[in-house]
Amino acid sequence: MTHDQATPDRATHDPLTGDRTTGDRHRAGYVAAIDQGTTSSRCIVFGADGRIVSVEQQEHRQIFPQPGHVEHDGAEIWTRVRSVVRGALEKAGLTRHDIRAVGITNQRETTLLWDRHTGEPVHNALVWQDTRTEALCRELGRNVGQDRFRRETGLPLASYFAGPKIRWLLDNVEGLRERAEAGDILFGTMDTWVIWNLTGGPDGGVHVTDVTNASRTMLMNLHTLEWDARIAESMGVPMAVLPEIRSSAEVYGHAVGDLEGVPVASALGDQQAALFGQTCFDEGEAKSTYGTGTFLLLNTGERIVNSYHGLLTTVGYRIGGEKPVYALEGSIAVTGSLVQWLRDQLGIISTAAEIETLASTVEDNGGAYIVPAFSGLFAPYWRADARGVIAGLTRYVTKGHLARAVLEATAWQTREVVDAMEKDSGVQLTSLKVDGGMTSNNLLMQNIADVLDVPVERPYVAETTALGAAYAAGLAVGFWPDLATLRANWHRAAEWTPRMDDATRDREYRNWIKAVERTKGWVEDEEDDPSDH
Amino acid sequence: MPGPIQSLSRAAAILRLLAGGERRLGLSEVATSLDLAKGTAHGILRTLQLEGFVEQDPESGRYQLGAELLRLGQSYLDVHELRARALVWADDLARATGEQVYLGVLHQRGVLIVHHVFRPDDSRQVLEVGSMQPLHGTALGKVLLAYDPVARGELEGAELEAYTPRTLTDLADLDAECALTRERGWAGAVEETWEGVASAAALIRDRRRNPVGAVGVSGAVERVCEAGFVRPELVASVRDAARSISRDLGAARF
C-alpha cells in the first residue's frame, strides 16, 4: 500500500464533520506531526477533523557495520526531518502561520549521544534492533537475571532498550565518559534529538523526553516517572546526560527555522502514539498494529500491571499534569514478515496481497500449521531455543493450505498475546482496534475476529501513529478541547465479526499449541544455529 | 492462406534463445546463434524492448527477457492487490461523501464486491466483501458493462430481472445507458436494484488502461440525489477516487 501520496484536501465542505463541529475549533488551523521512524521520516499535516491534508516522506540510510549492529546517522535524520517538514507544508500550500502545533512520534529506544555545544553526534545512533548490548545485558543481570530491573522499569534486560546502549557508547567511544561526566554530552532517543534541534539545537534547544520514550530506556521508574538514580548508577550512566522527563502532551518549547514560533507540543513513542491515535483512552481498550511485526497495546488505566506472562509494562501516555495512563505491551516478531518469507524465500506468491488469493482457494488449513519462530519464540513464551516448524503435513496439503496456515499464524499469535494480557490484567477484551498494512487482508482480519471471538475494527485513518502525535499536540495547545472530541473523530471503516463456532476454535487452538510445543528445544547450543553464521 | 511472417518467427526465436536458462546475451551472440545479420537482430531486439518483452542491461548492453512476458500470463489483476492499493482512496471517498464505498470486479454474470468501506456515521453496518451485485441494476455494474466487452457479453440472451420498476431490463436501453456512461465517464443508478438506494460509480484502469474494476458510493436516495439526479459533487469525488486508484495501479509493483 502506498502511503506517500498526499490526500487532497477537501476540507472546505465536509458533510461528515459539518454538523459535528463542537466548541471553539479553530477553523483555519492545522496540526503537523513528525513521525521519525526506523526506515524513514515523515511529516503529515492534519485538519481539525483528523483527516490528512498532506504527507511528505524521506528514507534514511540503514548502516550495518557488522552482523548484529544497526546504526543511523543522527545528522542525516535531522536533515531529513527538516526537509519533510518543508515538503509537507509546501504540498499543503500552508505556511508556519497555519500550523497550530507540531507533535513528534518516533522509533523507540534508538539511542544517540551528542555534543551539547556543537550539536554534533559523537557516534551513529544505535538502533533498537542492534544486538551489540546482549552480553552487556547478561552481565548487568548479575545473579538475578534479566528481570533485575523489571519491578521498577517494567522491562526485562534486553538489547532493545536505551540504557545499556548509552553505557556501550560511553565505554567504546574514546574519551566520551569524561566528557559526559563533565556535562558536555547529551543523550536522547529520537524524540529528544528532534525536539532539541527543532527548538534551536546548541542555541537554546530544550533537552526533554516524554514519559513513553523514557519508559523504554530501563532508566525510568514507572511509579515516580523519574530517572532512577540507583539503576542509572548500576548501568554506569551519568545523570548529567539524561533529558528532563515531561508529559506526552505539553508545550516543550517553540520551534525555530521553517516552523518558527510553532509550539512543539507532543512526543510519544510510535506504538503509544498509535494507541492514542486509535483513541484507546479507556482502561481495557486495545490496539494492534499489523506490519512486518505486530505490536499489541492494552490500556490498563492508572494501574501498573506487572506481567507474569512475558509482556512489557510501559507508559501509554500522560497528558500535561493529568495522571499517567499505563499499558501492557505484547510484541509479535514475525507476522507480515512471514508473508514476505513466502514471497521472497519460497516464491509461492509474487506479491504480499496474493497470499489472500491463494488462501482463498481452500476452505481451511488442511491440517497444516506454521509457527514462525524464526529467531525463537517471543511473548508469551520467550524461548530462544525454539525454531520455526510446519506441522501436520500430509499428502493432502497444498500451497493454498500453507497460505492459510501463514495467515492463521498471525491470528493465533495475536490470540496468545491477548490471552496473556487478560491473565495479567484481569481485563477481558471486548473488541480489537487494528491498523497497519496487513489490515487490507480481509481473510486475516476475519480470522483474527474468529480466533479472538471479539469484533475487529478498522478506523478510517490508517496513519494512526502520526495521528496520535498530532492529537496529543493539538490537545496541548487547545486546538482540540478534550479526549471526547478526538473520540468523535474516530470512525469505523470496517468491522469483522466472529463467525467461528466454539468447537472449531477450541480444536484449532489446541492444534496450534501442539505445533508451538514442537518448536521448543530445537537449538541445543548456540554453535548449532546455522542462522548465526 | 499467407505464409508465416518472417520477422515474427525471428522474434519468437530470439525469445526462445533468451529463455534458455537464466542468462543475458549480447547482440552478436544473438545474431550468430540464429544466423541473422546484426542489423536485423538489433531491429527485432529493439522492437521487443519497446514492448517490454526484452530488457537491456544498461551497463553490459546485454539482453534478457523482460518483465512484460511474465505479466502476459497474468490475465487479471489480483483483486487483493487491487484492494490493498485502493484502501487509502476508498477510505477518503467515504469520508468525503459520507456514504458507503464499494469496489467491484466482474465475476461470472455479476459484480463481485472486493472491498467495502462503511458509511462514517458509526451506525451498525455489515461488511459485504465477497457478496454479489447485479450488473444491470447497479452503478458499479453499468460501469463494467460500459467498458468491459466481456461483461457486456455475459448479458447476451440473458433474462434481465426487474428488481424495481426502475430497473433497465431491455438490452437496448442498457446499451444507451452504457454509451452515456462512456461519454460522461461515470454511471448512476437510482433505485434500480433497491428501493430508496442510489449509487454512482467510475472505472478503475490498470497500467495498460484496461478496465479492471469499478469504485462507487451507494446510499439513501435522499442524500445521494438532488431532484432525482446524483449530486454533482458526489460524482466528482467518485471520479477523483477512481483516477487516484488507477494512478496507483500504474505505479511500480512492490
JSON list of C-alpha atoms in Angstrom, two decimals, chain A residues 244-347:
[
{"chain": "A", "resi": 244, "resn": "GLU", "atom": "CA", "xyz": [14.18, 16.10, 31.56]},
{"chain": "A", "resi": 245, "resn": "ILE", "atom": "CA", "xyz": [11.16, 13.77, 31.60]},
{"chain": "A", "resi": 246, "resn": "ARG", "atom": "CA", "xyz": [7.97, 15.60, 30.67]},
{"chain": "A", "resi": 247, "resn": "SER", "atom": "CA", "xyz": [4.41, 14.56, 29.84]},
{"chain": "A", "resi": 248, "resn": "SER", "atom": "CA", "xyz": [3.43, 13.42, 26.33]},
{"chain": "A", "resi": 249, "resn": "ALA", "atom": "CA", "xyz": [1.27, 16.47, 25.64]},
{"chain": "A", "resi": 250, "resn": "GLU", "atom": "CA", "xyz": [2.50, 19.89, 26.72]},
{"chain": "A", "resi": 251, "resn": "VAL", "atom": "CA", "xyz": [4.39, 22.75, 25.10]},
{"chain": "A", "resi": 252, "resn": "TYR", "atom": "CA", "xyz": [8.09, 21.88, 25.47]},
{"chain": "A", "resi": 253, "resn": "GLY", "atom": "CA", "xyz": [9.23, 24.95, 23.59]},
{"chain": "A", "resi": 254, "resn": "HIS", "atom": "CA", "xyz": [8.81, 26.80, 20.32]},
{"chain": "A", "resi": 255, "resn": "ALA", "atom": "CA", "xyz": [10.37, 25.88, 17.00]},
{"chain": "A", "resi": 256, "resn": "VAL", "atom": "CA", "xyz": [12.94, 27.89, 15.10]},
{"chain": "A", "resi": 257, "resn": "GLY", "atom": "CA", "xyz": [13.53, 27.67, 11.34]},
{"chain": "A", "resi": 258, "resn": "ASP", "atom": "CA", "xyz": [10.75, 26.64, 8.95]},
{"chain": "A", "resi": 259, "resn": "LEU", "atom": "CA", "xyz": [8.27, 26.24, 11.79]},
{"chain": "A", "resi": 260, "resn": "GLU", "atom": "CA", "xyz": [9.44, 29.34, 13.66]},
{"chain": "A", "resi": 261, "resn": "GLY", "atom": "CA", "xyz": [7.22, 30.13, 16.60]},
{"chain": "A", "resi": 262, "resn": "VAL", "atom": "CA", "xyz": [5.13, 26.95, 16.34]},
{"chain": "A", "resi": 263, "resn": "PRO", "atom": "CA", "xyz": [4.68, 25.21, 19.70]},
{"chain": "A", "resi": 264, "resn": "VAL", "atom": "CA", "xyz": [6.43, 21.84, 19.91]},
{"chain": "A", "resi": 265, "resn": "ALA", "atom": "CA", "xyz": [3.74, 20.18, 21.93]},
{"chain": "A", "resi": 266, "resn": "SER", "atom": "CA", "xyz": [3.85, 16.39, 21.99]},
{"chain": "A", "resi": 267, "resn": "ALA", "atom": "CA", "xyz": [6.11, 13.36, 21.98]},
{"chain": "A", "resi": 268, "resn": "LEU", "atom": "CA", "xyz": [5.06, 9.71, 22.01]},
{"chain": "A", "resi": 269, "resn": "GLY", "atom": "CA", "xyz": [6.85, 6.50, 21.11]},
{"chain": "A", "resi": 270, "resn": "ASP", "atom": "CA", "xyz": [5.38, 5.09, 17.90]},
{"chain": "A", "resi": 271, "resn": "GLN", "atom": "CA", "xyz": [3.31, 2.29, 19.42]},
{"chain": "A", "resi": 272, "resn": "GLN", "atom": "CA", "xyz": [1.98, 4.51, 22.18]},
{"chain": "A", "resi": 273, "resn": "ALA", "atom": "CA", "xyz": [1.14, 7.12, 19.54]},
{"chain": "A", "resi": 274, "resn": "ALA", "atom": "CA", "xyz": [-0.86, 4.50, 17.65]},
{"chain": "A", "resi": 275, "resn": "LEU", "atom": "CA", "xyz": [-2.74, 3.68, 20.88]},
{"chain": "A", "resi": 276, "resn": "PHE", "atom": "CA", "xyz": [-3.51, 7.38, 21.24]},
{"chain": "A", "resi": 277, "resn": "GLY", "atom": "CA", "xyz": [-4.40, 7.80, 17.56]},
{"chain": "A", "resi": 278, "resn": "GLN", "atom": "CA", "xyz": [-6.80, 4.88, 17.84]},
{"chain": "A", "resi": 279, "resn": "THR", "atom": "CA", "xyz": [-8.36, 6.78, 20.75]},
{"chain": "A", "resi": 280, "resn": "CYS", "atom": "CA", "xyz": [-7.93, 3.85, 23.16]},
{"chain": "A", "resi": 281, "resn": "PHE", "atom": "CA", "xyz": [-8.44, 6.20, 26.10]},
{"chain": "A", "resi": 282, "resn": "ASP", "atom": "CA", "xyz": [-10.32, 3.83, 28.40]},
{"chain": "A", "resi": 283, "resn": "GLU", "atom": "CA", "xyz": [-8.98, 1.00, 30.50]},
{"chain": "A", "resi": 284, "resn": "GLY", "atom": "CA", "xyz": [-9.46, -2.26, 28.61]},
{"chain": "A", "resi": 285, "resn": "GLU", "atom": "CA", "xyz": [-9.21, -0.74, 25.14]},
{"chain": "A", "resi": 286, "resn": "ALA", "atom": "CA", "xyz": [-6.53, -2.23, 22.91]},
{"chain": "A", "resi": 287, "resn": "LYS", "atom": "CA", "xyz": [-5.00, -1.69, 19.50]},
{"chain": "A", "resi": 288, "resn": "SER", "atom": "CA", "xyz": [-2.91, -3.95, 17.34]},
{"chain": "A", "resi": 289, "resn": "THR", "atom": "CA", "xyz": [-0.66, -2.66, 14.57]},
{"chain": "A", "resi": 290, "resn": "TYR", "atom": "CA", "xyz": [-0.03, -5.27, 11.87]},
{"chain": "A", "resi": 291, "resn": "GLY", "atom": "CA", "xyz": [3.16, -4.75, 9.91]},
{"chain": "A", "resi": 292, "resn": "THR", "atom": "CA", "xyz": [6.26, -6.92, 9.42]},
{"chain": "A", "resi": 293, "resn": "GLY", "atom": "CA", "xyz": [5.91, -7.49, 13.14]},
{"chain": "A", "resi": 294, "resn": "THR", "atom": "CA", "xyz": [2.91, -6.75, 15.30]},
{"chain": "A", "resi": 295, "resn": "PHE", "atom": "CA", "xyz": [2.52, -4.64, 18.43]},
{"chain": "A", "resi": 296, "resn": "LEU", "atom": "CA", "xyz": [-0.46, -5.00, 20.70]},
{"chain": "A", "resi": 297, "resn": "LEU", "atom": "CA", "xyz": [-1.02, -2.44, 23.45]},
{"chain": "A", "resi": 298, "resn": "LEU", "atom": "CA", "xyz": [-3.71, -2.63, 26.11]},
{"chain": "A", "resi": 299, "resn": "ASN", "atom": "CA", "xyz": [-4.68, 0.44, 28.11]},
{"chain": "A", "resi": 300, "resn": "THR", "atom": "CA", "xyz": [-4.57, -0.52, 31.82]},
{"chain": "A", "resi": 301, "resn": "GLY", "atom": "CA", "xyz": [-5.62, 2.93, 33.05]},
{"chain": "A", "resi": 302, "resn": "GLU", "atom": "CA", "xyz": [-3.85, 4.15, 36.18]},
{"chain": "A", "resi": 303, "resn": "ARG", "atom": "CA", "xyz": [-2.75, 0.64, 37.07]},
{"chain": "A", "resi": 304, "resn": "ILE", "atom": "CA", "xyz": [0.83, -0.53, 36.67]},
{"chain": "A", "resi": 305, "resn": "VAL", "atom": "CA", "xyz": [0.23, -4.17, 35.82]},
{"chain": "A", "resi": 306, "resn": "ASN", "atom": "CA", "xyz": [3.22, -6.43, 36.40]},
{"chain": "A", "resi": 307, "resn": "SER", "atom": "CA", "xyz": [3.41, -9.12, 33.79]},
{"chain": "A", "resi": 308, "resn": "TYR", "atom": "CA", "xyz": [3.99, -12.74, 34.64]},
{"chain": "A", "resi": 309, "resn": "HIS", "atom": "CA", "xyz": [3.30, -13.83, 31.09]},
{"chain": "A", "resi": 310, "resn": "GLY", "atom": "CA", "xyz": [6.11, -12.25, 29.15]},
{"chain": "A", "resi": 311, "resn": "LEU", "atom": "CA", "xyz": [4.60, -8.84, 28.38]},
{"chain": "A", "resi": 312, "resn": "LEU", "atom": "CA", "xyz": [6.13, -5.41, 28.93]},
{"chain": "A", "resi": 313, "resn": "THR", "atom": "CA", "xyz": [4.73, -2.83, 31.30]},
{"chain": "A", "resi": 314, "resn": "THR", "atom": "CA", "xyz": [5.00, 0.62, 29.84]},
{"chain": "A", "resi": 315, "resn": "VAL", "atom": "CA", "xyz": [3.54, 4.12, 29.97]},
{"chain": "A", "resi": 316, "resn": "GLY", "atom": "CA", "xyz": [0.68, 4.58, 27.48]},
{"chain": "A", "resi": 317, "resn": "TYR", "atom": "CA", "xyz": [0.66, 8.38, 27.63]},
{"chain": "A", "resi": 318, "resn": "ARG", "atom": "CA", "xyz": [0.38, 11.29, 30.02]},
{"chain": "A", "resi": 319, "resn": "ILE", "atom": "CA", "xyz": [-1.46, 14.47, 29.13]},
{"chain": "A", "resi": 320, "resn": "GLY", "atom": "CA", "xyz": [0.08, 17.50, 30.82]},
{"chain": "A", "resi": 321, "resn": "GLY", "atom": "CA", "xyz": [-0.39, 17.37, 34.59]},
{"chain": "A", "resi": 322, "resn": "GLU", "atom": "CA", "xyz": [-3.00, 14.61, 34.48]},
{"chain": "A", "resi": 323, "resn": "LYS", "atom": "CA", "xyz": [-2.37, 11.16, 35.88]},
{"chain": "A", "resi": 324, "resn": "PRO", "atom": "CA", "xyz": [-0.33, 8.87, 33.67]},
{"chain": "A", "resi": 325, "resn": "VAL", "atom": "CA", "xyz": [-2.06, 6.08, 31.77]},
{"chain": "A", "resi": 326, "resn": "TYR", "atom": "CA", "xyz": [-0.22, 2.77, 31.69]},
{"chain": "A", "resi": 327, "resn": "ALA", "atom": "CA", "xyz": [-0.28, -0.04, 29.18]},
{"chain": "A", "resi": 328, "resn": "LEU", "atom": "CA", "xyz": [0.70, -3.64, 28.70]},
{"chain": "A", "resi": 329, "resn": "GLU", "atom": "CA", "xyz": [2.58, -4.35, 25.51]},
{"chain": "A", "resi": 330, "resn": "GLY", "atom": "CA", "xyz": [2.94, -7.60, 23.65]},
{"chain": "A", "resi": 331, "resn": "SER", "atom": "CA", "xyz": [5.00, -7.79, 20.51]},
{"chain": "A", "resi": 332, "resn": "ILE", "atom": "CA", "xyz": [4.97, -10.49, 17.86]},
{"chain": "A", "resi": 333, "resn": "ALA", "atom": "CA", "xyz": [8.23, -10.65, 15.96]},
{"chain": "A", "resi": 334, "resn": "VAL", "atom": "CA", "xyz": [7.05, -12.37, 12.78]},
{"chain": "A", "resi": 335, "resn": "THR", "atom": "CA", "xyz": [3.69, -11.59, 11.15]},
{"chain": "A", "resi": 336, "resn": "GLY", "atom": "CA", "xyz": [3.89, -9.68, 7.87]},
{"chain": "A", "resi": 337, "resn": "SER", "atom": "CA", "xyz": [7.46, -10.90, 7.51]},
{"chain": "A", "resi": 338, "resn": "LEU", "atom": "CA", "xyz": [6.12, -14.47, 7.31]},
{"chain": "A", "resi": 339, "resn": "VAL", "atom": "CA", "xyz": [4.16, -13.44, 4.21]},
{"chain": "A", "resi": 340, "resn": "GLN", "atom": "CA", "xyz": [7.34, -11.83, 2.85]},
{"chain": "A", "resi": 341, "resn": "TRP", "atom": "CA", "xyz": [9.18, -15.07, 3.54]},
{"chain": "A", "resi": 342, "resn": "LEU", "atom": "CA", "xyz": [6.62, -16.99, 1.49]},
{"chain": "A", "resi": 343, "resn": "ARG", "atom": "CA", "xyz": [7.05, -14.45, -1.29]},
{"chain": "A", "resi": 344, "resn": "ASP", "atom": "CA", "xyz": [10.83, -13.91, -1.27]},
{"chain": "A", "resi": 345, "resn": "GLN", "atom": "CA", "xyz": [12.27, -17.15, 0.08]},
{"chain": "A", "resi": 346, "resn": "LEU", "atom": "CA", "xyz": [9.78, -19.74, -1.18]},
{"chain": "A", "resi": 347, "resn": "GLY", "atom": "CA", "xyz": [8.44, -17.83, -4.20]}
]
